[in-house]
Amino acid sequence: MIIVFKPQATPAEVEDVKRHIVELGYEPRVITGVERTVIGAVGDELSHRSLEILKSMPSVADVLPIQKRYKLATRDYHAADTVVKIGNYAIGGGHFQVIAGPCSIESFDQLRTSVRDLVAAGVRIIRGMAYKPRTSPYDFQGMGDEALDYLVHIKREFGVAVVTEVLGAHHLDKVAAVADMLQIGARNCQNYCLLEVTARVGLPVLLKRGMATSIEEWLSAAEYLIVNGCPNVVLCERGIRTFEKATRNTLDVGAVAVAKAETHLPVVIDPSHAAGVQRLVLPLAKAGIAAGADGVVIEAHPEPVNALSDAAQQLDSKTFGDIMAALRPYVELGGKQL
Ligand code: PEP
Ligand code: MN
């Protein structure tokens, strides 16, 4: 940490701050400039108590961190790409995956038809939600436990891996018994209690970025998972909330590039929730892949017009197949295997 003094700070005040720094477990190195004094406080910022409290001292102008608030997620800590296994399928380190399926599981037939068509198009990891986070309590909330049974069935029949959302700690055991990867949705990205208990399950986690979560907050959420025992985190950029209304959310392609550079974790994009409409899914998916994504998460439904959630953005099977074919050259251009 760097502690910057106000121009009028007296030598006695500098001494006082130095004493506090030592008490907090750091070694102070004073630099006396022409106009201002600064102190470099040497020590591990993660394991020592935060020096931020020095901001409350009248002589201190600012306290600036040097280390990031996340560490285990960074490439400084682990340089090589982490490869995450979702069931039998790898993502990261050159392995690209298309994770696809309906927004909500609505019936056995709907799920099975969807999975049959997606598998025929080359998908090996299915997403499908039994529990849905809905903005309105009057909207379809998911089929719950019954849908988990359907997931068991399609895993057995098609040999796919499944990703499904854990909405709250009380569903965790049931969901974990079925899922190959647990999704923490955008609305729960900073639900730290849920992150902690989910991490302890031992399954990989797909961590969606919250719609108003900065990149630093998103990566700190990933750090919560890692530090609590889940090294297999896949980051998912799904669009953030901005002033723009032409898309449902603004796909932050820059966040993909930053997350790839800063962390060793696989990064995927969800063009469906960013686009909000079918016709924008392909261009947004291409943009995410060009920015370095290791996979895409795409919503598909056998009959989007009858979908009980996110109907406008879900792709029918034919369109999905076309998009899958259109994405292949982009994946290969990025040096990855689909
Ligand atoms: C979803 O994946 O179905 C979903 C609800 O996404 P998000 O949490 O990104 O809104
Ligand atoms: Mn959805």
PDB file of C-alpha atoms in Angstrom, residues 57-253:
ATOM      1  CA  MET A  57      -6.250  10.063   9.979  1.00  0.00           C
ATOM      2  CA  PRO A  58      -6.375  13.832   9.334  1.00  0.00           C
ATOM      3  CA  SER A  59      -2.839  14.022   7.840  1.00  0.00           C
ATOM      4  CA  VAL A  60      -3.473  11.257   5.235  1.00  0.00           C
ATOM      5  CA  ALA A  61      -4.703  12.261   1.761  1.00  0.00           C
ATOM      6  CA  ASP A  62      -5.049   8.756   0.292  1.00  0.00           C
ATOM      7  CA  VAL A  63      -4.201   5.086   0.736  1.00  0.00           C
ATOM      8  CA  LEU A  64      -3.533   3.281  -2.539  1.00  0.00           C
ATOM      9  CA  PRO A  65      -3.401  -0.510  -2.863  1.00  0.00           C
ATOM     10  CA  ILE A  66      -0.631  -2.143  -4.908  1.00  0.00           C
ATOM     11  CA  GLN A  67      -1.876  -5.727  -4.757  1.00  0.00           C
ATOM     12  CA  LYS A  68      -5.220  -6.794  -6.229  1.00  0.00           C
ATOM     13  CA  ARG A  69      -7.948  -7.893  -3.820  1.00  0.00           C
ATOM     14  CA  TYR A  70      -7.917 -11.224  -5.606  1.00  0.00           C
ATOM     15  CA  LYS A  71      -4.829 -13.351  -5.919  1.00  0.00           C
ATOM     16  CA  LEU A  72      -5.551 -17.044  -6.512  1.00  0.00           C
ATOM     17  CA  ALA A  73      -7.479 -16.158  -9.682  1.00  0.00           C
ATOM     18  CA  THR A  74      -4.591 -14.233 -11.232  1.00  0.00           C
ATOM     19  CA  ARG A  75      -1.991 -15.289 -13.741  1.00  0.00           C
ATOM     20  CA  ASP A  76       0.660 -13.967 -11.339  1.00  0.00           C
ATOM     21  CA  TYR A  77      -0.296 -16.823  -9.035  1.00  0.00           C
ATOM     22  CA  HIS A  78      -0.870 -19.450 -11.749  1.00  0.00           C
ATOM     23  CA  ALA A  79       0.423 -18.544 -15.206  1.00  0.00           C
ATOM     24  CA  ALA A  80      -0.977 -21.374 -17.331  1.00  0.00           C
ATOM     25  CA  ASP A  81      -4.609 -21.587 -18.435  1.00  0.00           C
ATOM     26  CA  THR A  82      -6.736 -23.652 -16.082  1.00  0.00           C
ATOM     27  CA  VAL A  83      -8.554 -26.461 -17.857  1.00  0.00           C
ATOM     28  CA  VAL A  84     -11.908 -27.220 -16.230  1.00  0.00           C
ATOM     29  CA  LYS A  85     -13.578 -30.606 -16.692  1.00  0.00           C
ATOM     30  CA  ILE A  86     -17.365 -30.435 -16.957  1.00  0.00           C
ATOM     31  CA  GLY A  87     -18.325 -34.074 -16.718  1.00  0.00           C
ATOM     32  CA  ASN A  88     -16.112 -35.665 -19.384  1.00  0.00           C
ATOM     33  CA  TYR A  89     -15.626 -32.463 -21.364  1.00  0.00           C
ATOM     34  CA  ALA A  90     -12.806 -29.950 -21.033  1.00  0.00           C
ATOM     35  CA  ILE A  91     -12.981 -26.180 -21.343  1.00  0.00           C
ATOM     36  CA  GLY A  92     -10.035 -23.753 -21.305  1.00  0.00           C
ATOM     37  CA  GLY A  93      -6.430 -24.196 -22.382  1.00  0.00           C
ATOM     38  CA  GLY A  94      -7.437 -24.430 -26.053  1.00  0.00           C
ATOM     39  CA  HIS A  95     -10.613 -26.466 -25.481  1.00  0.00           C
ATOM     40  CA  PHE A  96     -13.725 -24.601 -26.639  1.00  0.00           C
ATOM     41  CA  GLN A  97     -17.269 -25.576 -25.621  1.00  0.00           C
ATOM     42  CA  VAL A  98     -20.717 -24.530 -26.752  1.00  0.00           C
ATOM     43  CA  ILE A  99     -23.003 -24.843 -23.728  1.00  0.00           C
ATOM     44  CA  ALA A 100     -26.600 -24.766 -24.922  1.00  0.00           C
ATOM     45  CA  GLY A 101     -30.130 -25.556 -23.882  1.00  0.00           C
ATOM     46  CA  PRO A 102     -33.403 -24.000 -22.893  1.00  0.00           C
ATOM     47  CA  CYS A 103     -33.711 -21.089 -20.527  1.00  0.00           C
ATOM     48  CA  SER A 104     -36.125 -23.084 -18.335  1.00  0.00           C
ATOM     49  CA  ILE A 105     -36.956 -26.758 -18.291  1.00  0.00           C
ATOM     50  CA  GLU A 106     -40.692 -26.758 -18.999  1.00  0.00           C
ATOM     51  CA  SER A 107     -41.560 -30.434 -19.559  1.00  0.00           C
ATOM     52  CA  PHE A 108     -39.775 -33.699 -20.210  1.00  0.00           C
ATOM     53  CA  ASP A 109     -40.632 -33.567 -23.915  1.00  0.00           C
ATOM     54  CA  GLN A 110     -39.401 -29.994 -24.297  1.00  0.00           C
ATOM     55  CA  LEU A 111     -36.072 -30.837 -22.632  1.00  0.00           C
ATOM     56  CA  ARG A 112     -35.576 -34.112 -24.470  1.00  0.00           C
ATOM     57  CA  THR A 113     -36.380 -32.671 -27.915  1.00  0.00           C
ATOM     58  CA  SER A 114     -34.085 -29.747 -27.249  1.00  0.00           C
ATOM     59  CA  VAL A 115     -31.209 -31.979 -26.129  1.00  0.00           C
ATOM     60  CA  ARG A 116     -31.696 -34.400 -29.030  1.00  0.00           C
ATOM     61  CA  ASP A 117     -31.397 -31.544 -31.557  1.00  0.00           C
ATOM     62  CA  LEU A 118     -28.479 -29.869 -29.786  1.00  0.00           C
ATOM     63  CA  VAL A 119     -26.524 -33.127 -29.542  1.00  0.00           C
ATOM     64  CA  ALA A 120     -27.119 -33.685 -33.269  1.00  0.00           C
ATOM     65  CA  ALA A 121     -25.618 -30.227 -33.856  1.00  0.00           C
ATOM     66  CA  GLY A 122     -22.501 -31.169 -31.841  1.00  0.00           C
ATOM     67  CA  VAL A 123     -23.264 -29.857 -28.312  1.00  0.00           C
ATOM     68  CA  ARG A 124     -21.946 -31.901 -25.392  1.00  0.00           C
ATOM     69  CA  ILE A 125     -22.781 -29.672 -22.447  1.00  0.00           C
ATOM     70  CA  ILE A 126     -26.432 -28.850 -21.835  1.00  0.00           C
ATOM     71  CA  ARG A 127     -27.749 -25.948 -19.800  1.00  0.00           C
ATOM     72  CA  GLY A 128     -31.281 -26.127 -18.452  1.00  0.00           C
ATOM     73  CA  MET A 129     -32.730 -24.541 -15.378  1.00  0.00           C
ATOM     74  CA  ALA A 130     -34.959 -26.243 -12.837  1.00  0.00           C
ATOM     75  CA  TYR A 131     -35.030 -23.186 -10.574  1.00  0.00           C
ATOM     76  CA  LYS A 132     -35.365 -19.787 -12.233  1.00  0.00           C
ATOM     77  CA  PRO A 133     -34.514 -16.358 -10.852  1.00  0.00           C
ATOM     78  CA  ARG A 134     -37.387 -14.231 -12.207  1.00  0.00           C
ATOM     79  CA  THR A 135     -37.793 -10.500 -11.821  1.00  0.00           C
ATOM     80  CA  SER A 136     -41.502 -10.881 -11.085  1.00  0.00           C
ATOM     81  CA  PRO A 137     -42.847 -13.362  -8.532  1.00  0.00           C
ATOM     82  CA  TYR A 138     -45.820 -13.912 -10.885  1.00  0.00           C
ATOM     83  CA  ASP A 139     -43.622 -15.290 -13.690  1.00  0.00           C
ATOM     84  CA  PHE A 140     -42.798 -18.985 -14.197  1.00  0.00           C
ATOM     85  CA  GLN A 141     -40.360 -19.951 -11.447  1.00  0.00           C
ATOM     86  CA  GLY A 142     -39.157 -23.242 -12.931  1.00  0.00           C
ATOM     87  CA  MET A 143     -40.393 -26.788 -12.376  1.00  0.00           C
ATOM     88  CA  GLY A 144     -38.056 -27.408  -9.461  1.00  0.00           C
ATOM     89  CA  ASP A 145     -37.233 -30.953  -8.371  1.00  0.00           C
ATOM     90  CA  GLU A 146     -39.175 -32.640 -11.177  1.00  0.00           C
ATOM     91  CA  ALA A 147     -36.921 -30.930 -13.733  1.00  0.00           C
ATOM     92  CA  LEU A 148     -33.847 -32.274 -11.932  1.00  0.00           C
ATOM     93  CA  ASP A 149     -35.174 -35.799 -12.589  1.00  0.00           C
ATOM     94  CA  TYR A 150     -35.477 -34.943 -16.289  1.00  0.00           C
ATOM     95  CA  LEU A 151     -31.842 -33.837 -16.312  1.00  0.00           C
ATOM     96  CA  VAL A 152     -30.806 -37.203 -14.855  1.00  0.00           C
ATOM     97  CA  HIS A 153     -32.702 -38.906 -17.667  1.00  0.00           C
ATOM     98  CA  ILE A 154     -31.152 -36.909 -20.521  1.00  0.00           C
ATOM     99  CA  LYS A 155     -27.653 -37.350 -19.084  1.00  0.00           C
ATOM    100  CA  ARG A 156     -28.176 -41.094 -19.191  1.00  0.00           C
ATOM    101  CA  GLU A 157     -29.762 -41.135 -22.645  1.00  0.00           C
ATOM    102  CA  PHE A 158     -27.421 -38.729 -24.458  1.00  0.00           C
ATOM    103  CA  GLY A 159     -24.167 -38.864 -22.446  1.00  0.00           C
ATOM    104  CA  VAL A 160     -24.177 -35.091 -22.043  1.00  0.00           C
ATOM    105  CA  ALA A 161     -22.908 -33.045 -19.109  1.00  0.00           C
ATOM    106  CA  VAL A 162     -25.336 -30.582 -17.537  1.00  0.00           C
ATOM    107  CA  VAL A 163     -25.116 -27.111 -16.075  1.00  0.00           C
ATOM    108  CA  THR A 164     -27.960 -25.895 -13.908  1.00  0.00           C
ATOM    109  CA  GLU A 165     -28.420 -22.989 -11.566  1.00  0.00           C
ATOM    110  CA  VAL A 166     -28.229 -23.025  -7.805  1.00  0.00           C
ATOM    111  CA  LEU A 167     -30.559 -20.258  -6.692  1.00  0.00           C
ATOM    112  CA  GLY A 168     -30.160 -20.665  -2.965  1.00  0.00           C
ATOM    113  CA  ALA A 169     -28.341 -22.748  -0.373  1.00  0.00           C
ATOM    114  CA  HIS A 170     -31.497 -24.756   0.398  1.00  0.00           C
ATOM    115  CA  HIS A 171     -31.496 -26.225  -3.152  1.00  0.00           C
ATOM    116  CA  LEU A 172     -27.792 -26.901  -3.205  1.00  0.00           C
ATOM    117  CA  ASP A 173     -27.669 -30.605  -2.291  1.00  0.00           C
ATOM    118  CA  LYS A 174     -30.428 -31.581  -4.713  1.00  0.00           C
ATOM    119  CA  VAL A 175     -28.955 -29.586  -7.587  1.00  0.00           C
ATOM    120  CA  ALA A 176     -25.420 -30.804  -6.885  1.00  0.00           C
ATOM    121  CA  ALA A 177     -26.555 -34.430  -6.998  1.00  0.00           C
ATOM    122  CA  VAL A 178     -27.478 -33.956 -10.671  1.00  0.00           C
ATOM    123  CA  ALA A 179     -25.285 -31.188 -12.098  1.00  0.00           C
ATOM    124  CA  ASP A 180     -21.808 -31.518 -13.612  1.00  0.00           C
ATOM    125  CA  MET A 181     -21.355 -27.770 -13.170  1.00  0.00           C
ATOM    126  CA  LEU A 182     -23.296 -25.381 -10.951  1.00  0.00           C
ATOM    127  CA  GLN A 183     -24.346 -22.007 -12.285  1.00  0.00           C
ATOM    128  CA  ILE A 184     -24.291 -18.955 -10.051  1.00  0.00           C
ATOM    129  CA  GLY A 185     -26.525 -16.528 -11.916  1.00  0.00           C
ATOM    130  CA  ALA A 186     -25.962 -12.837 -12.491  1.00  0.00           C
ATOM    131  CA  ARG A 187     -28.226 -11.865  -9.606  1.00  0.00           C
ATOM    132  CA  ASN A 188     -26.214 -13.978  -7.170  1.00  0.00           C
ATOM    133  CA  CYS A 189     -22.720 -13.049  -8.358  1.00  0.00           C
ATOM    134  CA  GLN A 190     -22.062 -11.159  -5.133  1.00  0.00           C
ATOM    135  CA  ASN A 191     -24.093 -13.390  -2.805  1.00  0.00           C
ATOM    136  CA  TYR A 192     -21.036 -14.284  -0.747  1.00  0.00           C
ATOM    137  CA  CYS A 193     -22.786 -16.806   1.539  1.00  0.00           C
ATOM    138  CA  LEU A 194     -23.998 -18.701  -1.524  1.00  0.00           C
ATOM    139  CA  LEU A 195     -20.552 -18.533  -3.140  1.00  0.00           C
ATOM    140  CA  GLU A 196     -18.963 -20.012  -0.019  1.00  0.00           C
ATOM    141  CA  VAL A 197     -21.340 -22.950   0.377  1.00  0.00           C
ATOM    142  CA  THR A 198     -21.372 -23.654  -3.363  1.00  0.00           C
ATOM    143  CA  ALA A 199     -17.585 -23.709  -3.488  1.00  0.00           C
ATOM    144  CA  ARG A 200     -17.484 -26.439  -0.843  1.00  0.00           C
ATOM    145  CA  VAL A 201     -19.562 -28.861  -2.943  1.00  0.00           C
ATOM    146  CA  GLY A 202     -16.564 -29.740  -5.113  1.00  0.00           C
ATOM    147  CA  LEU A 203     -18.207 -29.255  -8.526  1.00  0.00           C
ATOM    148  CA  PRO A 204     -17.041 -26.725 -11.130  1.00  0.00           C
ATOM    149  CA  VAL A 205     -18.924 -23.420 -11.034  1.00  0.00           C
ATOM    150  CA  LEU A 206     -20.074 -21.207 -13.901  1.00  0.00           C
ATOM    151  CA  LEU A 207     -19.934 -17.722 -12.391  1.00  0.00           C
ATOM    152  CA  LYS A 208     -22.003 -15.209 -14.288  1.00  0.00           C
ATOM    153  CA  ARG A 209     -21.027 -11.578 -14.013  1.00  0.00           C
ATOM    154  CA  GLY A 210     -23.637  -9.498 -12.232  1.00  0.00           C
ATOM    155  CA  MET A 211     -25.375  -6.913 -14.378  1.00  0.00           C
ATOM    156  CA  ALA A 212     -23.938  -4.088 -12.267  1.00  0.00           C
ATOM    157  CA  THR A 213     -20.736  -5.790 -11.161  1.00  0.00           C
ATOM    158  CA  SER A 214     -17.352  -4.306 -12.051  1.00  0.00           C
ATOM    159  CA  ILE A 215     -14.675  -6.621 -13.423  1.00  0.00           C
ATOM    160  CA  GLU A 216     -12.802  -6.342 -10.126  1.00  0.00           C
ATOM    161  CA  GLU A 217     -15.934  -7.342  -8.170  1.00  0.00           C
ATOM    162  CA  TRP A 218     -16.582 -10.246 -10.566  1.00  0.00           C
ATOM    163  CA  LEU A 219     -13.022 -11.554 -10.208  1.00  0.00           C
ATOM    164  CA  SER A 220     -13.212 -11.074  -6.430  1.00  0.00           C
ATOM    165  CA  ALA A 221     -16.358 -13.233  -6.483  1.00  0.00           C
ATOM    166  CA  ALA A 222     -14.312 -15.879  -8.343  1.00  0.00           C
ATOM    167  CA  GLU A 223     -11.687 -15.533  -5.606  1.00  0.00           C
ATOM    168  CA  TYR A 224     -14.390 -16.328  -3.008  1.00  0.00           C
ATOM    169  CA  LEU A 225     -15.048 -19.597  -4.838  1.00  0.00           C
ATOM    170  CA  ILE A 226     -11.368 -20.510  -5.171  1.00  0.00           C
ATOM    171  CA  VAL A 227     -10.398 -19.651  -1.611  1.00  0.00           C
ATOM    172  CA  ASN A 228     -13.344 -21.705  -0.329  1.00  0.00           C
ATOM    173  CA  GLY A 229     -12.242 -24.839  -2.177  1.00  0.00           C
ATOM    174  CA  CYS A 230     -13.480 -24.534  -5.773  1.00  0.00           C
ATOM    175  CA  PRO A 231     -10.509 -24.157  -8.160  1.00  0.00           C
ATOM    176  CA  ASN A 232     -12.659 -24.965 -11.204  1.00  0.00           C
ATOM    177  CA  VAL A 233     -14.351 -21.662 -11.906  1.00  0.00           C
ATOM    178  CA  VAL A 234     -15.561 -20.687 -15.381  1.00  0.00           C
ATOM    179  CA  LEU A 235     -16.233 -16.961 -15.745  1.00  0.00           C
ATOM    180  CA  CYS A 236     -19.247 -15.924 -17.821  1.00  0.00           C
ATOM    181  CA  GLU A 237     -19.768 -12.435 -19.262  1.00  0.00           C
ATOM    182  CA  ARG A 238     -23.503 -12.081 -19.990  1.00  0.00           C
ATOM    183  CA  GLY A 239     -23.900  -8.368 -20.575  1.00  0.00           C
ATOM    184  CA  ILE A 240     -24.113  -5.511 -18.122  1.00  0.00           C
ATOM    185  CA  ARG A 241     -26.733  -2.855 -17.573  1.00  0.00           C
ATOM    186  CA  THR A 242     -25.999   0.447 -19.273  1.00  0.00           C
ATOM    187  CA  PHE A 243     -28.046   3.344 -20.664  1.00  0.00           C
ATOM    188  CA  GLU A 244     -28.355   1.424 -23.973  1.00  0.00           C
ATOM    189  CA  LYS A 245     -31.760  -0.078 -24.712  1.00  0.00           C
ATOM    190  CA  ALA A 246     -31.196  -1.530 -28.207  1.00  0.00           C
ATOM    191  CA  THR A 247     -29.888  -4.733 -26.646  1.00  0.00           C
ATOM    192  CA  ARG A 248     -31.219  -6.385 -23.479  1.00  0.00           C
ATOM    193  CA  ASN A 249     -27.807  -5.943 -21.841  1.00  0.00           C
ATOM    194  CA  THR A 250     -24.535  -4.506 -23.150  1.00  0.00           C
ATOM    195  CA  LEU A 251     -22.119  -7.341 -23.915  1.00  0.00           C
ATOM    196  CA  ASP A 252     -18.836  -6.197 -22.398  1.00  0.00           C
ATOM    197  CA  VAL A 253     -16.390  -7.715 -24.863  1.00  0.00           C
TER     198      VAL A 253
END
